[in-house]
Amino acid sequence: MKESVRIVRFAIVGTLNAIITALVVWLLMHVEGEDYLTANIAAYVIAQIHNFIWCKYWIFSLTTTNKKNTLWHQILYFSSAFAVSYLAQFLFLLMLVEVIGCNEYLAQFLGLFVYGSINFAINRFITFR
């Protein structure tokens, strides 16, 4: 599969993940009255379940034939990629809201780009190599 096709597929799934994340953030912050940090954590965890399935079976499906890279290894690597990507996004979110004074909803949206870029690179070159 061409890398450009893989990137387009990742962007499609990423868009769906962004919608899921935004919906959960909105529900938790606006409807349930949770703070932006709790909403952010919950939203990203929920979106990751969706993301793993699409990454494994659609985005990186042709690159997952390595016998050493079992499902459990992929889950471990995917979780690690999530942790690194999420940490970068979370620190970016805190910086925008707490230091710069950015709107919490806008900061959540901008953080998606930080998260997505790092997550794609790690999953492409490590998790589903």
PDB file of N, CA, C and O in Angstrom, residues 18-80:
ATOM      1  N   ALA A  18     -11.634  12.175  16.183  1.00  0.00           N
ATOM      2  CA  ALA A  18     -11.808  13.558  16.631  1.00  0.00           C
ATOM      3  C   ALA A  18     -13.278  13.829  16.959  1.00  0.00           C
ATOM      4  O   ALA A  18     -13.589  14.500  17.956  1.00  0.00           O
ATOM      5  N   ILE A  19     -14.172  13.292  16.136  1.00  0.00           N
ATOM      6  CA  ILE A  19     -15.605  13.464  16.392  1.00  0.00           C
ATOM      7  C   ILE A  19     -15.999  12.761  17.695  1.00  0.00           C
ATOM      8  O   ILE A  19     -16.720  13.321  18.520  1.00  0.00           O
ATOM      9  N   ILE A  20     -15.510  11.527  17.856  1.00  0.00           N
ATOM     10  CA  ILE A  20     -15.784  10.787  19.098  1.00  0.00           C
ATOM     11  C   ILE A  20     -15.235  11.563  20.294  1.00  0.00           C
ATOM     12  O   ILE A  20     -15.930  11.754  21.297  1.00  0.00           O
ATOM     13  N   THR A  21     -13.994  12.013  20.187  1.00  0.00           N
ATOM     14  CA  THR A  21     -13.363  12.751  21.277  1.00  0.00           C
ATOM     15  C   THR A  21     -14.137  14.029  21.589  1.00  0.00           C
ATOM     16  O   THR A  21     -14.425  14.323  22.752  1.00  0.00           O
ATOM     17  N   ALA A  22     -14.479  14.784  20.559  1.00  0.00           N
ATOM     18  CA  ALA A  22     -15.208  16.040  20.759  1.00  0.00           C
ATOM     19  C   ALA A  22     -16.577  15.792  21.387  1.00  0.00           C
ATOM     20  O   ALA A  22     -17.001  16.544  22.282  1.00  0.00           O
ATOM     21  N   LEU A  23     -17.246  14.754  20.942  1.00  0.00           N
ATOM     22  CA  LEU A  23     -18.560  14.435  21.490  1.00  0.00           C
ATOM     23  C   LEU A  23     -18.467  14.065  22.971  1.00  0.00           C
ATOM     24  O   LEU A  23     -19.242  14.561  23.794  1.00  0.00           O
ATOM     25  N   VAL A  24     -17.502  13.229  23.306  1.00  0.00           N
ATOM     26  CA  VAL A  24     -17.334  12.831  24.712  1.00  0.00           C
ATOM     27  C   VAL A  24     -16.923  14.035  25.562  1.00  0.00           C
ATOM     28  O   VAL A  24     -17.459  14.238  26.653  1.00  0.00           O
ATOM     29  N   VAL A  25     -15.995  14.855  25.054  1.00  0.00           N
ATOM     30  CA  VAL A  25     -15.585  16.057  25.786  1.00  0.00           C
ATOM     31  C   VAL A  25     -16.788  16.962  26.018  1.00  0.00           C
ATOM     32  O   VAL A  25     -17.038  17.430  27.132  1.00  0.00           O
ATOM     33  N   TRP A  26     -17.560  17.194  24.972  1.00  0.00           N
ATOM     34  CA  TRP A  26     -18.730  18.074  25.089  1.00  0.00           C
ATOM     35  C   TRP A  26     -19.733  17.500  26.088  1.00  0.00           C
ATOM     36  O   TRP A  26     -20.234  18.227  26.959  1.00  0.00           O
ATOM     37  N   LEU A  27     -20.028  16.201  25.965  1.00  0.00           N
ATOM     38  CA  LEU A  27     -20.987  15.580  26.888  1.00  0.00           C
ATOM     39  C   LEU A  27     -20.517  15.689  28.335  1.00  0.00           C
ATOM     40  O   LEU A  27     -21.304  16.033  29.225  1.00  0.00           O
ATOM     41  N   LEU A  28     -19.244  15.396  28.560  1.00  0.00           N
ATOM     42  CA  LEU A  28     -18.745  15.428  29.933  1.00  0.00           C
ATOM     43  C   LEU A  28     -18.621  16.847  30.483  1.00  0.00           C
ATOM     44  O   LEU A  28     -18.939  17.090  31.649  1.00  0.00           O
ATOM     45  N   MET A  29     -18.164  17.784  29.651  1.00  0.00           N
ATOM     46  CA  MET A  29     -17.986  19.149  30.141  1.00  0.00           C
ATOM     47  C   MET A  29     -19.307  19.910  30.197  1.00  0.00           C
ATOM     48  O   MET A  29     -19.623  20.555  31.197  1.00  0.00           O
ATOM     49  N   HIS A  30     -20.062  19.854  29.115  1.00  0.00           N
ATOM     50  CA  HIS A  30     -21.263  20.684  28.998  1.00  0.00           C
ATOM     51  C   HIS A  30     -22.469  20.059  29.698  1.00  0.00           C
ATOM     52  O   HIS A  30     -23.195  20.744  30.408  1.00  0.00           O
ATOM     53  N   VAL A  31     -22.664  18.773  29.482  1.00  0.00           N
ATOM     54  CA  VAL A  31     -23.847  18.116  30.031  1.00  0.00           C
ATOM     55  C   VAL A  31     -23.621  17.650  31.472  1.00  0.00           C
ATOM     56  O   VAL A  31     -24.446  17.888  32.350  1.00  0.00           O
ATOM     57  N   GLU A  32     -22.484  16.997  31.717  1.00  0.00           N
ATOM     58  CA  GLU A  32     -22.221  16.428  33.042  1.00  0.00           C
ATOM     59  C   GLU A  32     -21.495  17.382  33.979  1.00  0.00           C
ATOM     60  O   GLU A  32     -21.383  17.108  35.168  1.00  0.00           O
ATOM     61  N   GLY A  33     -20.920  18.454  33.454  1.00  0.00           N
ATOM     62  CA  GLY A  33     -20.248  19.438  34.293  1.00  0.00           C
ATOM     63  C   GLY A  33     -18.866  19.025  34.779  1.00  0.00           C
ATOM     64  O   GLY A  33     -18.347  19.602  35.728  1.00  0.00           O
ATOM     65  N   GLU A  34     -18.253  18.068  34.114  1.00  0.00           N
ATOM     66  CA  GLU A  34     -16.900  17.639  34.488  1.00  0.00           C
ATOM     67  C   GLU A  34     -15.888  18.694  34.061  1.00  0.00           C
ATOM     68  O   GLU A  34     -16.130  19.472  33.148  1.00  0.00           O
ATOM     69  N   ASP A  35     -14.715  18.697  34.706  1.00  0.00           N
ATOM     70  CA  ASP A  35     -13.673  19.639  34.307  1.00  0.00           C
ATOM     71  C   ASP A  35     -13.017  19.165  33.008  1.00  0.00           C
ATOM     72  O   ASP A  35     -13.177  18.016  32.601  1.00  0.00           O
ATOM     73  N   TYR A  36     -12.282  20.043  32.363  1.00  0.00           N
ATOM     74  CA  TYR A  36     -11.717  19.754  31.048  1.00  0.00           C
ATOM     75  C   TYR A  36     -10.684  18.643  31.079  1.00  0.00           C
ATOM     76  O   TYR A  36     -10.511  17.916  30.097  1.00  0.00           O
ATOM     77  N   LEU A  37      -9.984  18.455  32.188  1.00  0.00           N
ATOM     78  CA  LEU A  37      -8.972  17.401  32.269  1.00  0.00           C
ATOM     79  C   LEU A  37      -9.609  16.017  32.334  1.00  0.00           C
ATOM     80  O   LEU A  37      -9.196  15.097  31.625  1.00  0.00           O
ATOM     81  N   THR A  38     -10.624  15.852  33.150  1.00  0.00           N
ATOM     82  CA  THR A  38     -11.341  14.575  33.235  1.00  0.00           C
ATOM     83  C   THR A  38     -11.991  14.248  31.898  1.00  0.00           C
ATOM     84  O   THR A  38     -11.922  13.103  31.425  1.00  0.00           O
ATOM     85  N   ALA A  39     -12.603  15.234  31.278  1.00  0.00           N
ATOM     86  CA  ALA A  39     -13.238  15.030  29.979  1.00  0.00           C
ATOM     87  C   ALA A  39     -12.213  14.608  28.931  1.00  0.00           C
ATOM     88  O   ALA A  39     -12.465  13.714  28.109  1.00  0.00           O
ATOM     89  N   ASN A  40     -11.051  15.223  28.969  1.00  0.00           N
ATOM     90  CA  ASN A  40      -9.999  14.906  28.012  1.00  0.00           C
ATOM     91  C   ASN A  40      -9.519  13.474  28.167  1.00  0.00           C
ATOM     92  O   ASN A  40      -9.391  12.737  27.189  1.00  0.00           O
ATOM     93  N   ILE A  41      -9.256  13.060  29.378  1.00  0.00           N
ATOM     94  CA  ILE A  41      -8.773  11.696  29.626  1.00  0.00           C
ATOM     95  C   ILE A  41      -9.805  10.667  29.169  1.00  0.00           C
ATOM     96  O   ILE A  41      -9.476   9.723  28.439  1.00  0.00           O
ATOM     97  N   ALA A  42     -11.040  10.830  29.575  1.00  0.00           N
ATOM     98  CA  ALA A  42     -12.093   9.878  29.204  1.00  0.00           C
ATOM     99  C   ALA A  42     -12.285   9.811  27.695  1.00  0.00           C
ATOM    100  O   ALA A  42     -12.419   8.722  27.117  1.00  0.00           O
ATOM    101  N   ALA A  43     -12.280  10.947  27.052  1.00  0.00           N
ATOM    102  CA  ALA A  43     -12.504  10.994  25.606  1.00  0.00           C
ATOM    103  C   ALA A  43     -11.409  10.267  24.836  1.00  0.00           C
ATOM    104  O   ALA A  43     -11.681   9.518  23.892  1.00  0.00           O
ATOM    105  N   TYR A  44     -10.170  10.468  25.227  1.00  0.00           N
ATOM    106  CA  TYR A  44      -9.066   9.823  24.525  1.00  0.00           C
ATOM    107  C   TYR A  44      -9.041   8.312  24.753  1.00  0.00           C
ATOM    108  O   TYR A  44      -8.736   7.550  23.846  1.00  0.00           O
ATOM    109  N   VAL A  45      -9.376   7.864  25.937  1.00  0.00           N
ATOM    110  CA  VAL A  45      -9.417   6.426  26.190  1.00  0.00           C
ATOM    111  C   VAL A  45     -10.505   5.765  25.345  1.00  0.00           C
ATOM    112  O   VAL A  45     -10.280   4.730  24.719  1.00  0.00           O
ATOM    113  N   ILE A  46     -11.672   6.371  25.291  1.00  0.00           N
ATOM    114  CA  ILE A  46     -12.764   5.819  24.482  1.00  0.00           C
ATOM    115  C   ILE A  46     -12.390   5.800  23.002  1.00  0.00           C
ATOM    116  O   ILE A  46     -12.603   4.809  22.300  1.00  0.00           O
ATOM    117  N   ALA A  47     -11.810   6.871  22.513  1.00  0.00           N
ATOM    118  CA  ALA A  47     -11.427   6.945  21.098  1.00  0.00           C
ATOM    119  C   ALA A  47     -10.342   5.927  20.749  1.00  0.00           C
ATOM    120  O   ALA A  47     -10.271   5.455  19.610  1.00  0.00           O
ATOM    121  N   GLN A  48      -9.502   5.563  21.709  1.00  0.00           N
ATOM    122  CA  GLN A  48      -8.417   4.618  21.418  1.00  0.00           C
ATOM    123  C   GLN A  48      -8.909   3.217  21.114  1.00  0.00           C
ATOM    124  O   GLN A  48      -8.307   2.501  20.319  1.00  0.00           O
ATOM    125  N   ILE A  49      -9.975   2.809  21.725  1.00  0.00           N
ATOM    126  CA  ILE A  49     -10.543   1.495  21.420  1.00  0.00           C
ATOM    127  C   ILE A  49     -10.957   1.467  19.953  1.00  0.00           C
ATOM    128  O   ILE A  49     -10.633   0.534  19.211  1.00  0.00           O
ATOM    129  N   HIS A  50     -11.648   2.494  19.527  1.00  0.00           N
ATOM    130  CA  HIS A  50     -12.058   2.648  18.124  1.00  0.00           C
ATOM    131  C   HIS A  50     -10.836   2.703  17.222  1.00  0.00           C
ATOM    132  O   HIS A  50     -10.755   2.039  16.190  1.00  0.00           O
ATOM    133  N   ASN A  51      -9.838   3.461  17.619  1.00  0.00           N
ATOM    134  CA  ASN A  51      -8.637   3.674  16.818  1.00  0.00           C
ATOM    135  C   ASN A  51      -7.843   2.381  16.602  1.00  0.00           C
ATOM    136  O   ASN A  51      -7.366   2.116  15.491  1.00  0.00           O
ATOM    137  N   PHE A  52      -7.681   1.566  17.637  1.00  0.00           N
ATOM    138  CA  PHE A  52      -6.903   0.335  17.501  1.00  0.00           C
ATOM    139  C   PHE A  52      -7.511  -0.594  16.460  1.00  0.00           C
ATOM    140  O   PHE A  52      -6.800  -1.149  15.616  1.00  0.00           O
ATOM    141  N   ILE A  53      -8.797  -0.774  16.514  1.00  0.00           N
ATOM    142  CA  ILE A  53      -9.470  -1.681  15.570  1.00  0.00           C
ATOM    143  C   ILE A  53      -9.242  -1.214  14.134  1.00  0.00           C
ATOM    144  O   ILE A  53      -8.870  -2.009  13.265  1.00  0.00           O
ATOM    145  N   TRP A  54      -9.445   0.059  13.863  1.00  0.00           N
ATOM    146  CA  TRP A  54      -9.257   0.582  12.506  1.00  0.00           C
ATOM    147  C   TRP A  54      -7.797   0.546  12.074  1.00  0.00           C
ATOM    148  O   TRP A  54      -7.494   0.247  10.917  1.00  0.00           O
ATOM    149  N   CYS A  55      -6.892   0.853  12.977  1.00  0.00           N
ATOM    150  CA  CYS A  55      -5.465   0.806  12.630  1.00  0.00           C
ATOM    151  C   CYS A  55      -5.041  -0.613  12.279  1.00  0.00           C
ATOM    152  O   CYS A  55      -4.355  -0.838  11.279  1.00  0.00           O
ATOM    153  N   LYS A  56      -5.436  -1.563  13.080  1.00  0.00           N
ATOM    154  CA  LYS A  56      -5.012  -2.947  12.871  1.00  0.00           C
ATOM    155  C   LYS A  56      -5.586  -3.536  11.595  1.00  0.00           C
ATOM    156  O   LYS A  56      -4.879  -4.206  10.847  1.00  0.00           O
ATOM    157  N   TYR A  57      -6.859  -3.305  11.335  1.00  0.00           N
ATOM    158  CA  TYR A  57      -7.517  -4.019  10.248  1.00  0.00           C
ATOM    159  C   TYR A  57      -7.708  -3.218   8.961  1.00  0.00           C
ATOM    160  O   TYR A  57      -8.063  -3.802   7.940  1.00  0.00           O
ATOM    161  N   TRP A  58      -7.459  -1.921   8.982  1.00  0.00           N
ATOM    162  CA  TRP A  58      -7.674  -1.150   7.755  1.00  0.00           C
ATOM    163  C   TRP A  58      -6.470  -0.300   7.370  1.00  0.00           C
ATOM    164  O   TRP A  58      -6.025  -0.330   6.234  1.00  0.00           O
ATOM    165  N   ILE A  59      -5.921   0.445   8.302  1.00  0.00           N
ATOM    166  CA  ILE A  59      -4.828   1.358   7.966  1.00  0.00           C
ATOM    167  C   ILE A  59      -3.516   0.613   7.769  1.00  0.00           C
ATOM    168  O   ILE A  59      -2.815   0.809   6.785  1.00  0.00           O
ATOM    169  N   PHE A  60      -3.163  -0.228   8.708  1.00  0.00           N
ATOM    170  CA  PHE A  60      -1.883  -0.917   8.669  1.00  0.00           C
ATOM    171  C   PHE A  60      -2.036  -2.416   8.423  1.00  0.00           C
ATOM    172  O   PHE A  60      -1.138  -3.191   8.722  1.00  0.00           O
ATOM    173  N   SER A  61      -3.148  -2.841   7.861  1.00  0.00           N
ATOM    174  CA  SER A  61      -3.451  -4.269   7.717  1.00  0.00           C
ATOM    175  C   SER A  61      -2.425  -5.034   6.896  1.00  0.00           C
ATOM    176  O   SER A  61      -2.119  -6.181   7.190  1.00  0.00           O
ATOM    177  N   LEU A  62      -1.883  -4.444   5.881  1.00  0.00           N
ATOM    178  CA  LEU A  62      -0.941  -5.148   5.019  1.00  0.00           C
ATOM    179  C   LEU A  62       0.454  -5.220   5.617  1.00  0.00           C
ATOM    180  O   LEU A  62       1.299  -5.949   5.122  1.00  0.00           O
ATOM    181  N   THR A  63       0.681  -4.489   6.686  1.00  0.00           N
ATOM    182  CA  THR A  63       2.009  -4.496   7.302  1.00  0.00           C
ATOM    183  C   THR A  63       2.042  -5.323   8.576  1.00  0.00           C
ATOM    184  O   THR A  63       3.028  -5.324   9.283  1.00  0.00           O
ATOM    185  N   THR A  64       0.974  -6.053   8.878  1.00  0.00           N
ATOM    186  CA  THR A  64       0.903  -6.776  10.149  1.00  0.00           C
ATOM    187  C   THR A  64       1.152  -8.267   9.986  1.00  0.00           C
ATOM    188  O   THR A  64       0.686  -9.064  10.771  1.00  0.00           O
ATOM    189  N   THR A  65       1.918  -8.670   8.991  1.00  0.00           N
ATOM    190  CA  THR A  65       2.152 -10.093   8.759  1.00  0.00           C
ATOM    191  C   THR A  65       3.366 -10.630   9.505  1.00  0.00           C
ATOM    192  O   THR A  65       3.618 -11.811   9.475  1.00  0.00           O
ATOM    193  N   ASN A  66       4.104  -9.805  10.162  1.00  0.00           N
ATOM    194  CA  ASN A  66       5.284 -10.215  10.920  1.00  0.00           C
ATOM    195  C   ASN A  66       4.863 -11.108  12.089  1.00  0.00           C
ATOM    196  O   ASN A  66       4.124 -10.694  12.967  1.00  0.00           O
ATOM    197  N   LYS A  67       5.345 -12.345  12.116  1.00  0.00           N
ATOM    198  CA  LYS A  67       4.969 -13.311  13.157  1.00  0.00           C
ATOM    199  C   LYS A  67       5.442 -12.878  14.546  1.00  0.00           C
ATOM    200  O   LYS A  67       4.855 -13.255  15.543  1.00  0.00           O
ATOM    201  N   LYS A  68       6.533 -12.132  14.608  1.00  0.00           N
ATOM    202  CA  LYS A  68       7.039 -11.657  15.895  1.00  0.00           C
ATOM    203  C   LYS A  68       6.147 -10.566  16.482  1.00  0.00           C
ATOM    204  O   LYS A  68       6.185 -10.306  17.665  1.00  0.00           O
ATOM    205  N   ASN A  69       5.384  -9.917  15.646  1.00  0.00           N
ATOM    206  CA  ASN A  69       4.543  -8.808  16.073  1.00  0.00           C
ATOM    207  C   ASN A  69       3.110  -9.318  16.270  1.00  0.00           C
ATOM    208  O   ASN A  69       2.231  -9.036  15.486  1.00  0.00           O
ATOM    209  N   THR A  70       2.879 -10.088  17.340  1.00  0.00           N
ATOM    210  CA  THR A  70       1.584 -10.685  17.617  1.00  0.00           C
ATOM    211  C   THR A  70       0.574  -9.633  18.061  1.00  0.00           C
ATOM    212  O   THR A  70       0.937  -8.471  18.325  1.00  0.00           O
ATOM    213  N   LEU A  71      -0.675 -10.066  18.190  1.00  0.00           N
ATOM    214  CA  LEU A  71      -1.728  -9.174  18.651  1.00  0.00           C
ATOM    215  C   LEU A  71      -1.374  -8.548  19.993  1.00  0.00           C
ATOM    216  O   LEU A  71      -1.547  -7.349  20.190  1.00  0.00           O
ATOM    217  N   TRP A  72      -0.832  -9.329  20.910  1.00  0.00           N
ATOM    218  CA  TRP A  72      -0.492  -8.806  22.235  1.00  0.00           C
ATOM    219  C   TRP A  72       0.651  -7.802  22.162  1.00  0.00           C
ATOM    220  O   TRP A  72       0.650  -6.807  22.889  1.00  0.00           O
ATOM    221  N   HIS A  73       1.606  -8.056  21.279  1.00  0.00           N
ATOM    222  CA  HIS A  73       2.669  -7.072  21.073  1.00  0.00           C
ATOM    223  C   HIS A  73       2.086  -5.783  20.497  1.00  0.00           C
ATOM    224  O   HIS A  73       2.457  -4.684  20.905  1.00  0.00           O
ATOM    225  N   GLN A  74       1.187  -5.938  19.531  1.00  0.00           N
ATOM    226  CA  GLN A  74       0.568  -4.761  18.925  1.00  0.00           C
ATOM    227  C   GLN A  74      -0.223  -3.965  19.957  1.00  0.00           C
ATOM    228  O   GLN A  74      -0.167  -2.736  19.960  1.00  0.00           O
ATOM    229  N   ILE A  75      -0.947  -4.661  20.819  1.00  0.00           N
ATOM    230  CA  ILE A  75      -1.703  -3.959  21.863  1.00  0.00           C
ATOM    231  C   ILE A  75      -0.750  -3.221  22.800  1.00  0.00           C
ATOM    232  O   ILE A  75      -0.982  -2.061  23.158  1.00  0.00           O
ATOM    233  N   LEU A  76       0.337  -3.874  23.172  1.00  0.00           N
ATOM    234  CA  LEU A  76       1.336  -3.240  24.041  1.00  0.00           C
ATOM    235  C   LEU A  76       1.963  -2.023  23.355  1.00  0.00           C
ATOM    236  O   LEU A  76       2.049  -0.939  23.947  1.00  0.00           O
ATOM    237  N   TYR A  77       2.398  -2.183  22.114  1.00  0.00           N
ATOM    238  CA  TYR A  77       2.997  -1.071  21.374  1.00  0.00           C
ATOM    239  C   TYR A  77       1.982   0.045  21.138  1.00  0.00           C
ATOM    240  O   TYR A  77       2.305   1.232  21.239  1.00  0.00           O
ATOM    241  N   PHE A  78       0.749  -0.351  20.788  1.00  0.00           N
ATOM    242  CA  PHE A  78      -0.296   0.639  20.539  1.00  0.00           C
ATOM    243  C   PHE A  78      -0.578   1.440  21.808  1.00  0.00           C
ATOM    244  O   PHE A  78      -0.717   2.666  21.759  1.00  0.00           O
ATOM    245  N   SER A  79      -0.634   0.748  22.929  1.00  0.00           N
ATOM    246  CA  SER A  79      -0.853   1.424  24.211  1.00  0.00           C
ATOM    247  C   SER A  79       0.307   2.365  24.542  1.00  0.00           C
ATOM    248  O   SER A  79       0.097   3.469  25.056  1.00  0.00           O
ATOM    249  N   SER A  80       1.515   1.928  24.232  1.00  0.00           N
ATOM    250  CA  SER A  80       2.688   2.779  24.456  1.00  0.00           C
ATOM    251  C   SER A  80       2.658   3.996  23.534  1.00  0.00           C
ATOM    252  O   SER A  80       2.978   5.115  23.961  1.00  0.00           O
TER     253      SER A  80
END
